[in-house]
Short mmCIF file of C-alpha atoms and ligand atoms in Angstrom, two decimals:
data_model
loop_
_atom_site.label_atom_id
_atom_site.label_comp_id
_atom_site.label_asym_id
_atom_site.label_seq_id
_atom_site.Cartn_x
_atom_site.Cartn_y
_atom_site.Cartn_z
CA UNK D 19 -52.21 -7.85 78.55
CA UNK D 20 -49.74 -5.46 79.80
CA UNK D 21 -49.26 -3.12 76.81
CA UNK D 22 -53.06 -3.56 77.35
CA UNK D 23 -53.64 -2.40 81.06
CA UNK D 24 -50.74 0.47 79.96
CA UNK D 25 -52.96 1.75 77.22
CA UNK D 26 -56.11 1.56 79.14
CA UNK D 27 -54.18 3.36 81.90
CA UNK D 28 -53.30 6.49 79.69
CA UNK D 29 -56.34 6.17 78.42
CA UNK D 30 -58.17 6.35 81.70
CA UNK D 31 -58.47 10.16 81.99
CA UNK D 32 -59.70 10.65 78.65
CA UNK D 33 -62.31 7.59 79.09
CA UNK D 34 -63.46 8.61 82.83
CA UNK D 35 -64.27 12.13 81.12
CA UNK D 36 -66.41 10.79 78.58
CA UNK D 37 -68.05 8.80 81.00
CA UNK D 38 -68.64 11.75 82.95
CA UNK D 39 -70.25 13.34 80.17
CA UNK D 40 -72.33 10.30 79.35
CA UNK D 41 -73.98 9.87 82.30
CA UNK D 42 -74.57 13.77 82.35
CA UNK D 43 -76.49 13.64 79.47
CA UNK D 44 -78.77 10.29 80.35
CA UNK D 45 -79.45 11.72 83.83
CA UNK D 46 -80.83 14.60 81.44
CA UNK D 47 -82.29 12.76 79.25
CA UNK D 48 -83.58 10.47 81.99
CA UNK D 49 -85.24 12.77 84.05
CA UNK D 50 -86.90 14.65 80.90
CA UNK D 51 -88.26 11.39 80.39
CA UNK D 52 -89.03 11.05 84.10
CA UNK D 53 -87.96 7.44 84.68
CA UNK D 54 -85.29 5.72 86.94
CA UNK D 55 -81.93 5.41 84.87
CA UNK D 56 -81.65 2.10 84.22
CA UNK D 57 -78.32 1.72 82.05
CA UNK D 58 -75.69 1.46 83.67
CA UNK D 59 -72.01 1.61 81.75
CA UNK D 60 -69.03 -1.48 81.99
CA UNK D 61 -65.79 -0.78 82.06
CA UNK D 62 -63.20 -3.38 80.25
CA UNK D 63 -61.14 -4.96 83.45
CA UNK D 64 -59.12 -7.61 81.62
CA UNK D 65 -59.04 -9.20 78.06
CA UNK D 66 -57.43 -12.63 77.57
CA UNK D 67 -56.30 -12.33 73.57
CA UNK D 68 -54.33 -13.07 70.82
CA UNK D 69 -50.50 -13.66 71.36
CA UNK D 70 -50.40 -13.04 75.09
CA UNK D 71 -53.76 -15.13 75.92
CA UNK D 72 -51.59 -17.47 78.66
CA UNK D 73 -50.18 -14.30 79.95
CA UNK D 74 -52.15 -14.40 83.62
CA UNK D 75 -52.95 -17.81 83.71
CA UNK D 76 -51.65 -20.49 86.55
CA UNK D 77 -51.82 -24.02 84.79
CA UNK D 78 -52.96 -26.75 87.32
CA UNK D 79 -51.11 -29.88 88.03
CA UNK D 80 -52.39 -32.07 89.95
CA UNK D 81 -54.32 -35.20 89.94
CA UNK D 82 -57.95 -34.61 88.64
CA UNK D 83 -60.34 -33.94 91.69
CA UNK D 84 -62.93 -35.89 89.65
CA UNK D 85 -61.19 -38.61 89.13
CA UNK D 86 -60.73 -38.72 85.37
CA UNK D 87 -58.11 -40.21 82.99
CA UNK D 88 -56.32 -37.22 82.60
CA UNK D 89 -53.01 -35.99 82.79
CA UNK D 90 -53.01 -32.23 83.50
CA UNK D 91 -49.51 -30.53 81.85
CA UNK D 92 -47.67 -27.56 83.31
CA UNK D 93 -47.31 -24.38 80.86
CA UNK D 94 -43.53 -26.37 80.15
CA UNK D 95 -44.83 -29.28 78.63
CA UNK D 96 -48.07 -28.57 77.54
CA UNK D 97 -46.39 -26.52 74.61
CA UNK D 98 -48.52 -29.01 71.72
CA UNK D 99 -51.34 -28.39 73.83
CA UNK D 100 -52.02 -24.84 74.87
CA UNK D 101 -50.97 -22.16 72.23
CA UNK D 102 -52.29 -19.18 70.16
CA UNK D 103 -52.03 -19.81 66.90
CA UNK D 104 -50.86 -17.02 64.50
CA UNK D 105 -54.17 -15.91 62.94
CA UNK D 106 -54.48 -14.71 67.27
CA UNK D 107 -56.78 -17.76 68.21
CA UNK D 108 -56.07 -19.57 71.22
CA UNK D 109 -56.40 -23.52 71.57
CA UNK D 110 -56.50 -25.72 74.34
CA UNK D 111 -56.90 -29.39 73.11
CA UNK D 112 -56.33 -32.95 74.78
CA UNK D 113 -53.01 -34.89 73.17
CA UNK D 114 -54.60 -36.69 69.79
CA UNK D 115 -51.37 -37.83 68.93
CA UNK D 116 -49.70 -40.40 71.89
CA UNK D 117 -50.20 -43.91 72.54
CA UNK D 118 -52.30 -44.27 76.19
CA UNK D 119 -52.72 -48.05 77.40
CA UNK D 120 -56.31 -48.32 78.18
CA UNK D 121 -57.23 -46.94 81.56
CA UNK D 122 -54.34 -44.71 81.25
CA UNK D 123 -53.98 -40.93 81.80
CA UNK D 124 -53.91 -38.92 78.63
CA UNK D 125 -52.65 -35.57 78.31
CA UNK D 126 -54.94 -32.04 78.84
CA UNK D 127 -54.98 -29.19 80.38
CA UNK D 128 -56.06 -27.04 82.88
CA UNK D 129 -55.81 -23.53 83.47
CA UNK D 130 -56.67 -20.80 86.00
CA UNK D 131 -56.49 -17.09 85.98
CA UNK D 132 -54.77 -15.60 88.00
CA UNK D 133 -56.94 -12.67 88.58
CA UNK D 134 -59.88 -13.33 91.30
CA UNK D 135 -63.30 -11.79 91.06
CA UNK D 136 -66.14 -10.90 93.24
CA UNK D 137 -68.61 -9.98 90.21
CA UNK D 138 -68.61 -8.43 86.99
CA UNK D 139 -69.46 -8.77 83.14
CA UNK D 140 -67.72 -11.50 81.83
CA UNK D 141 -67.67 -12.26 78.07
CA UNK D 142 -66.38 -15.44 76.32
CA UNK D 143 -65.92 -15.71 72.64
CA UNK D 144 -65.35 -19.55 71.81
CA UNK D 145 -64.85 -20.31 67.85
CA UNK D 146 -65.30 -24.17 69.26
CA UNK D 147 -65.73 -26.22 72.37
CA UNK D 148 -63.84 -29.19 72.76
CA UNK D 149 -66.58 -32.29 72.12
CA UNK D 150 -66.24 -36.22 71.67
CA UNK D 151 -66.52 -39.43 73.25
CA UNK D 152 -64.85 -39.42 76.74
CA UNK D 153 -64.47 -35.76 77.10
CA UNK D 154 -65.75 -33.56 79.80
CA UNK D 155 -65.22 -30.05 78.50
CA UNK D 156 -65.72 -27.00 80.67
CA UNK D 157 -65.28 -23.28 81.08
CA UNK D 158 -66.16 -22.23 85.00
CA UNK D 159 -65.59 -19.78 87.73
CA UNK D 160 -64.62 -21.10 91.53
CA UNK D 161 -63.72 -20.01 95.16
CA UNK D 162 -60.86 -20.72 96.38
CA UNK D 163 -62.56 -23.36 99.66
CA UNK D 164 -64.91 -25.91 97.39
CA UNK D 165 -68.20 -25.62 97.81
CA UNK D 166 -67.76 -22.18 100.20
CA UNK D 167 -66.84 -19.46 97.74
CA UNK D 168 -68.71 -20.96 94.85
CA UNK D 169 -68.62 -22.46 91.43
CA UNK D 170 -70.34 -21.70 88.57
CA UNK D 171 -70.40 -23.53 85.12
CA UNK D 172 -70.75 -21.81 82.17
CA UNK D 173 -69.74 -23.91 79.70
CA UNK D 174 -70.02 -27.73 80.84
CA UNK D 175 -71.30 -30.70 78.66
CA UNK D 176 -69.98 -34.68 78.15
CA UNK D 177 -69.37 -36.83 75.58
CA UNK D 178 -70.96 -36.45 72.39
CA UNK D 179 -73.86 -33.66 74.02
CA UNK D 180 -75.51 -31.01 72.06
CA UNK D 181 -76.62 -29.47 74.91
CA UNK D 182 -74.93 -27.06 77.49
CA UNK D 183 -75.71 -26.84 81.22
CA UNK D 184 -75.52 -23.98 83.11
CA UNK D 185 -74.71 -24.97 86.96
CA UNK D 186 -73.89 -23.36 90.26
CA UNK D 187 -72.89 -25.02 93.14
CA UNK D 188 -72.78 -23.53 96.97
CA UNK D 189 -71.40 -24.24 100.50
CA UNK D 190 -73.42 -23.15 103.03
CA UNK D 191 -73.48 -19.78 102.90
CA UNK D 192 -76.22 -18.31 100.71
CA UNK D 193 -78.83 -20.69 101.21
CA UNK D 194 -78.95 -20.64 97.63
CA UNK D 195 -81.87 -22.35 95.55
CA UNK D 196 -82.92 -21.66 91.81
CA UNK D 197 -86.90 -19.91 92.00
CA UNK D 198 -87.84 -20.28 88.24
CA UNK D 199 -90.50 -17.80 88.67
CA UNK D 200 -88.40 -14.92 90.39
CA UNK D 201 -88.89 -11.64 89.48
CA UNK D 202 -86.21 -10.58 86.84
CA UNK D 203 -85.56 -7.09 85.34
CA UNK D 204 -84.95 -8.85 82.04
CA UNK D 205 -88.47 -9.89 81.32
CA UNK D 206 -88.96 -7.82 78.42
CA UNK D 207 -91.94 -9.81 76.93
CA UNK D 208 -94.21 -8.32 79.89
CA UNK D 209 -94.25 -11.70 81.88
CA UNK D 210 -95.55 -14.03 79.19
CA UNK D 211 -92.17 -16.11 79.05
CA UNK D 212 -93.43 -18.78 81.73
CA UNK D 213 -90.01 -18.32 83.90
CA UNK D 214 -87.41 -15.82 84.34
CA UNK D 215 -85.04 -17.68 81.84
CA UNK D 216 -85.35 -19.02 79.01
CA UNK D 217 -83.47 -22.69 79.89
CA UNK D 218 -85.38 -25.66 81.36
CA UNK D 219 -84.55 -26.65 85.06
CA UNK D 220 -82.41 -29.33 86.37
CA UNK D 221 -82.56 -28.81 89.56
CA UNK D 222 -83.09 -26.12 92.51
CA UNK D 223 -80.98 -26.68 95.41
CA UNK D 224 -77.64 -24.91 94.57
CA UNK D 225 -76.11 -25.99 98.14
CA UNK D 226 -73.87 -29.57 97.87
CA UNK D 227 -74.13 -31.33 101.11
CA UNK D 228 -74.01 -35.50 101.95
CA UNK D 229 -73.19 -35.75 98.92
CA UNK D 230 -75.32 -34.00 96.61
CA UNK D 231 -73.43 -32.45 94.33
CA UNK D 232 -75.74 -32.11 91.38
CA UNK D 233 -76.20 -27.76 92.14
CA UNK D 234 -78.93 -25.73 90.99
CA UNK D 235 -78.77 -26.22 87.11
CA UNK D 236 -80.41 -24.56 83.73
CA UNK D 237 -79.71 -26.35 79.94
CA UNK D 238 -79.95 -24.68 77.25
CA UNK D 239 -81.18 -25.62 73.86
CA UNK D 240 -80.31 -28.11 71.44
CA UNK D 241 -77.29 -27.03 69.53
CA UNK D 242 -75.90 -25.09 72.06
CA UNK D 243 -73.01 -27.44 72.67
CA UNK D 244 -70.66 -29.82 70.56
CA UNK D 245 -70.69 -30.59 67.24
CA UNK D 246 -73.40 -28.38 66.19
CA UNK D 247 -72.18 -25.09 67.89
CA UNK D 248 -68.91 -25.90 66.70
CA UNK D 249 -70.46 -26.05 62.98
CA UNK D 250 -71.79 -22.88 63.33
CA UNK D 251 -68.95 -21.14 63.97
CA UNK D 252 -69.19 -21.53 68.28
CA UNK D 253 -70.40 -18.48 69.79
CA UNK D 254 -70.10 -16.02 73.02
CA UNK D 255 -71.10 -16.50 76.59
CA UNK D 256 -72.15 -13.91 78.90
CA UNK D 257 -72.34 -13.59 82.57
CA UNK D 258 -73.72 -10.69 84.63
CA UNK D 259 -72.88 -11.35 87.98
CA UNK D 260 -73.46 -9.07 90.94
CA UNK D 261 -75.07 -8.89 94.52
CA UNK D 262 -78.55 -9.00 92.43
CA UNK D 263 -78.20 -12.07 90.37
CA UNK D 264 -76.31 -14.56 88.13
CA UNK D 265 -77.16 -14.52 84.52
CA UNK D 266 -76.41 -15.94 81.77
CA UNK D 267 -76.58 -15.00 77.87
CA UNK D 268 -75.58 -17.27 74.73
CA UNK D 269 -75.46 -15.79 71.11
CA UNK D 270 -74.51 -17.89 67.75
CA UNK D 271 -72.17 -16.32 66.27
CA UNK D 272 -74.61 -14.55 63.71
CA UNK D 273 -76.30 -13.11 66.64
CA UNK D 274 -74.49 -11.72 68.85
CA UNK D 275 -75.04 -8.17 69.91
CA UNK D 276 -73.45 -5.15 68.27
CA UNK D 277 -73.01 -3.55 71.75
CA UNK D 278 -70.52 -6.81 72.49
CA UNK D 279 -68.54 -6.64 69.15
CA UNK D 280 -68.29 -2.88 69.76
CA UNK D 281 -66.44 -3.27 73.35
CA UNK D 282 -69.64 -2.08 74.65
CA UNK D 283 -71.56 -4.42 76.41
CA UNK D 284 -75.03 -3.66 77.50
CA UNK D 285 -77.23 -6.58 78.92
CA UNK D 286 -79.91 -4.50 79.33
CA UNK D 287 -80.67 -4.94 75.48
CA UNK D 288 -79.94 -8.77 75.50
CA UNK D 289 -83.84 -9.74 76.41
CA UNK D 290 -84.31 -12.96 78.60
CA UNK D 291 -81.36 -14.99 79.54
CA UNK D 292 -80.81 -18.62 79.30
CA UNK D 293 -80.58 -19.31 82.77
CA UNK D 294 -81.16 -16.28 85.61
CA UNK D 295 -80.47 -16.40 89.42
CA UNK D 296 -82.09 -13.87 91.34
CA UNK D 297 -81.01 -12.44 95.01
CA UNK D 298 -84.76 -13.24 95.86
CA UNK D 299 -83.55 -16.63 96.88
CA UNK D 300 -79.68 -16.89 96.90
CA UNK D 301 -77.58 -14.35 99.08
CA UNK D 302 -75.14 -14.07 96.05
CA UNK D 303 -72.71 -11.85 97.62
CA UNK D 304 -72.05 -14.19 100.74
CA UNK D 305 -72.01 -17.63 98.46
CA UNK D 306 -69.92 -16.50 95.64
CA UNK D 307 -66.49 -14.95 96.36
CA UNK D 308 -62.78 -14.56 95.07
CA UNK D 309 -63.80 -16.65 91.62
CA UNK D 310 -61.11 -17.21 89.25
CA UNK D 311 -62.12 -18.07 85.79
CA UNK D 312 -61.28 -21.90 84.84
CA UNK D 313 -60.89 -23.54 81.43
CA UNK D 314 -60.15 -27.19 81.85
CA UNK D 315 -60.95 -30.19 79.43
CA UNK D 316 -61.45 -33.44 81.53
CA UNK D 317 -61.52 -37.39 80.49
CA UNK D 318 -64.04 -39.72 82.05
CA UNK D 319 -64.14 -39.32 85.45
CA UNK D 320 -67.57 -38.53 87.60
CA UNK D 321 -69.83 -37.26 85.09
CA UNK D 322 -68.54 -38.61 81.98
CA UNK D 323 -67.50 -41.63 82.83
CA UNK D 324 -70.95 -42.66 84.17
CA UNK D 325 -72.67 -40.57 81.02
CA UNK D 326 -70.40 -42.60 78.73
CA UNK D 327 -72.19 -44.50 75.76
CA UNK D 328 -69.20 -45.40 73.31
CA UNK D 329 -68.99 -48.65 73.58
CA UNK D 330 -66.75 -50.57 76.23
CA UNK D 331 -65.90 -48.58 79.08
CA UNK D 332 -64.72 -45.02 79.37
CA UNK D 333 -61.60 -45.51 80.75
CA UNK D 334 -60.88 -48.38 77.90
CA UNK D 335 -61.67 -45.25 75.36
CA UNK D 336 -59.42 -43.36 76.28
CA UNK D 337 -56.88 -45.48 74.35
CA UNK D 338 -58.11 -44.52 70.81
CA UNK D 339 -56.42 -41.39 69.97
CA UNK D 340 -59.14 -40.48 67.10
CA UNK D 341 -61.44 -39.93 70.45
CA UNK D 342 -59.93 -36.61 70.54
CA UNK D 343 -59.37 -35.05 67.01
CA UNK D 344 -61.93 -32.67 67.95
CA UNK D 345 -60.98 -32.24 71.92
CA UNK D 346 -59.93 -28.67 71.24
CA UNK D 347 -61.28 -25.44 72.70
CA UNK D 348 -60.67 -21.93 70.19
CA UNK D 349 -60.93 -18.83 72.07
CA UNK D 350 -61.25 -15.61 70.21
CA UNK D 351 -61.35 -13.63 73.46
CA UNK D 352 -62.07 -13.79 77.19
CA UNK D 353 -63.03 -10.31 78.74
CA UNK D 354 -64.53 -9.10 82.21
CA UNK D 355 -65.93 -5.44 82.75
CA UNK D 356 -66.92 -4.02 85.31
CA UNK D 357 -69.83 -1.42 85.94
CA UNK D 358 -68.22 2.09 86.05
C1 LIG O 8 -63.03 -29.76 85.00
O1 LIG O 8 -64.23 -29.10 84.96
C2 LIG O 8 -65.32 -29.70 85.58
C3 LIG O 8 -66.46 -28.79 85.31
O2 LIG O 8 -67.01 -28.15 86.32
C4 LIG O 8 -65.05 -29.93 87.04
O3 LIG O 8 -66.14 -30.54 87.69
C5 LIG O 8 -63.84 -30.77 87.15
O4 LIG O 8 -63.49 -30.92 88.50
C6 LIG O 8 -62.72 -30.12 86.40
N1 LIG O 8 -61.55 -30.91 86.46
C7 LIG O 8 -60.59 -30.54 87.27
C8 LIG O 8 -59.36 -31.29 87.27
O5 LIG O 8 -60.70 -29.58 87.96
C1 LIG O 9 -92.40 -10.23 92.29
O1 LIG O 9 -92.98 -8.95 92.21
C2 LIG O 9 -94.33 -8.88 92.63
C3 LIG O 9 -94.86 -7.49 92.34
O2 LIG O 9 -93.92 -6.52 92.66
C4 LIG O 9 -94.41 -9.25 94.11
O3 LIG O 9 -95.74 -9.24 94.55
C5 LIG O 9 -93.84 -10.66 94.28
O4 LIG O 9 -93.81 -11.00 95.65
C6 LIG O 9 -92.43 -10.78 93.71
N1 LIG O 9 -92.02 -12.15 93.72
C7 LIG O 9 -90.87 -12.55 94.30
C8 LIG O 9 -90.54 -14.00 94.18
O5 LIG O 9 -90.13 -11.80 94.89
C1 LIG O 10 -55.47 -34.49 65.83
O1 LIG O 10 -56.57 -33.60 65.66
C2 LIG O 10 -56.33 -32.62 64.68
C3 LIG O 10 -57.50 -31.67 64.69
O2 LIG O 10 -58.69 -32.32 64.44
C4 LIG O 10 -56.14 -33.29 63.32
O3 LIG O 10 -55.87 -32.30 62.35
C5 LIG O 10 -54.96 -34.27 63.40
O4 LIG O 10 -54.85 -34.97 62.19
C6 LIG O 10 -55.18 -35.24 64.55
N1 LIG O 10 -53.97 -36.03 64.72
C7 LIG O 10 -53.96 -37.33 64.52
C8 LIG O 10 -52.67 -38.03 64.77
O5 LIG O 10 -54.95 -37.92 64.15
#
């Protein structure tokens, strides 16, 4: 990260020049053409990779706010549990290897970035998502004052799920609801696509209040979680997030976008998200704020706990260690750009 930001710094001049000349020549092109410019150009802010991938990240300690059997480690002791192994890949995984009485806490982890965010392009390159009985998986952004400032789920599934749900939750600011039928600048196929995503709706009402604290949530298909995304080699995730909307792209691995491998990113090519929130009916900018980016792998607790199907009760399951073999998350690389 630091030999990183010191390259991209020396770099800079060289980088804002070609820039400059860039957007010279689509203004040219763009007004030979006659049209509005409508690319606009991202700018890597910070990449999570390889050997220093816990570099910037705080991890959390304290008792699980969803009340799941979990014990979260510090960076100290969580040594077996968050590491990057020497081929560069990162792993988070829950402990598969210690003896937990049943209804016991078993060791995970948690981890925050230190960095805090008010928008951007943020790309995630998982090679696997953690998955199995018990486990409550996710990869999330979040205000610092739960719900004001935000959440939003990216990655979130339980259990044994082959499907992933996109969520975001809001205070009270925003007055924030999911409109399936907003108008979205990525409806490339001329307004056939019956909604402005691609997902299927959970639910509308993004604000959590007496209680409700289901958000306004998208799934995605089947196989976009668990065992089968793992088989296929997991994926990337991509949010655009700005004053204009929330969206949100997922590519298999054999699919994802040239522009993204190339350090490039360009979502205006990336057709019809898999979920979309539009400024038509959320004021983004006043319900999402300060976000830091969350990877945490959970046990039980509020959602899967009461989703659990494995026989017994969840808490029970947390004693049999084989629950977890495949309670790991592999990151190739976490990145956020922003629009230059
Ligand atoms: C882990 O992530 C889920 C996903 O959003 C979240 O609801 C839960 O509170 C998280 N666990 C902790 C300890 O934060
Ligand atoms: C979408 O765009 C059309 C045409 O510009 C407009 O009439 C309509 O009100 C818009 N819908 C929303 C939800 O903003
Ligand atoms: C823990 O999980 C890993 C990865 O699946 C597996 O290789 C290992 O054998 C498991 N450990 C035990 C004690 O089962």
């Amino acid at each position: 990260m630091k030999l990183l930001t010191f390259f991209l710094i020396s770099l800079l001049p060289l980088l804002s020049l070609a820039r400059f000349n860039n957007r010279l020549s689509r203004q040219q092109s763009d007004s030979r053409r006659g049209n509005v410019a409508r690319g606009t150009t991202y700018m890597l802010q910070t990449q999570h990779q390889g050997q220093n991938f816990f570099d910037d990240w705080d991890f959390f300690t304290g008792p699980d706010p969803t009340n799941g059997n979990v014990q979260y480690e510090s960076q100290a002791n969580a040594q077996d549990l968050a590491y990057v192994q020497p081929d560069g890949t990162a792993v988070l995984k829950v402990d598969n290897q210690s003896y937990v009485p049943p209804g016991g806490n078993r060791r995970s982890v948690r981890i925050t970035s230190k960095e805090t965010y008010n928008g951007g392009l943020f790309i995630a390159d998982f090679w696997q998502f953690a998955t199995g009985q018990t486990v409550w998986p996710a990869f999330w952004t979040v205000g610092p004052s739960w719900p004001n400032g935000g959440e939003i789920d990216i990655v979130e599934y339980v259990n044994t799920a082959t499907v992933n749900q996109y969520t975001l939750h809001t205070g009270t600011g925003g007055n924030c609801q999911l409109n399936p039928n907003a108008n979205s600048t990525y409806r490339s196929d001329g307004g056939s696509q019956p909604q402005s995503y691609l997902g299927t709706t959970l639910g509308t009402q993004c604000m959590s209040s007496n209680g409700n604290n289901a958000g306004c949530a998208v799934s995605d298909f089947q196989g976009s979680a668990g065992s089968p995304f793992n088989a296929g080699g997991g994926g990337v995730f991509a949010m655009l997030w700005d004053n204009s909307q929330i969206s949100l792209w997922r590519f298999d691995r054999n699919q994802i976008p040239q522009d993204i491998q190339n350090g490039n990113p360009n979502p205006d090519g990336w057709g019809v998200p898999m979920a979309y929130w539009s400024s038509q009916s959320c004021d983004i900018a006043n319900a999402f704020q300060d976000h830091s980016i969350v990877i945490n792998i959970s046990i039980c607790g509020d959602w899967a706990g009461s989703a659990y199907n494995g026989g017994g009760s969840c808490s029970d399951a947390v004693s049999n260690a084989a629950n977890y073999n495949n309670a790991q998350t592999k990151i190739n690389y976490i990145s956020v750009y922003q629009k230059a």
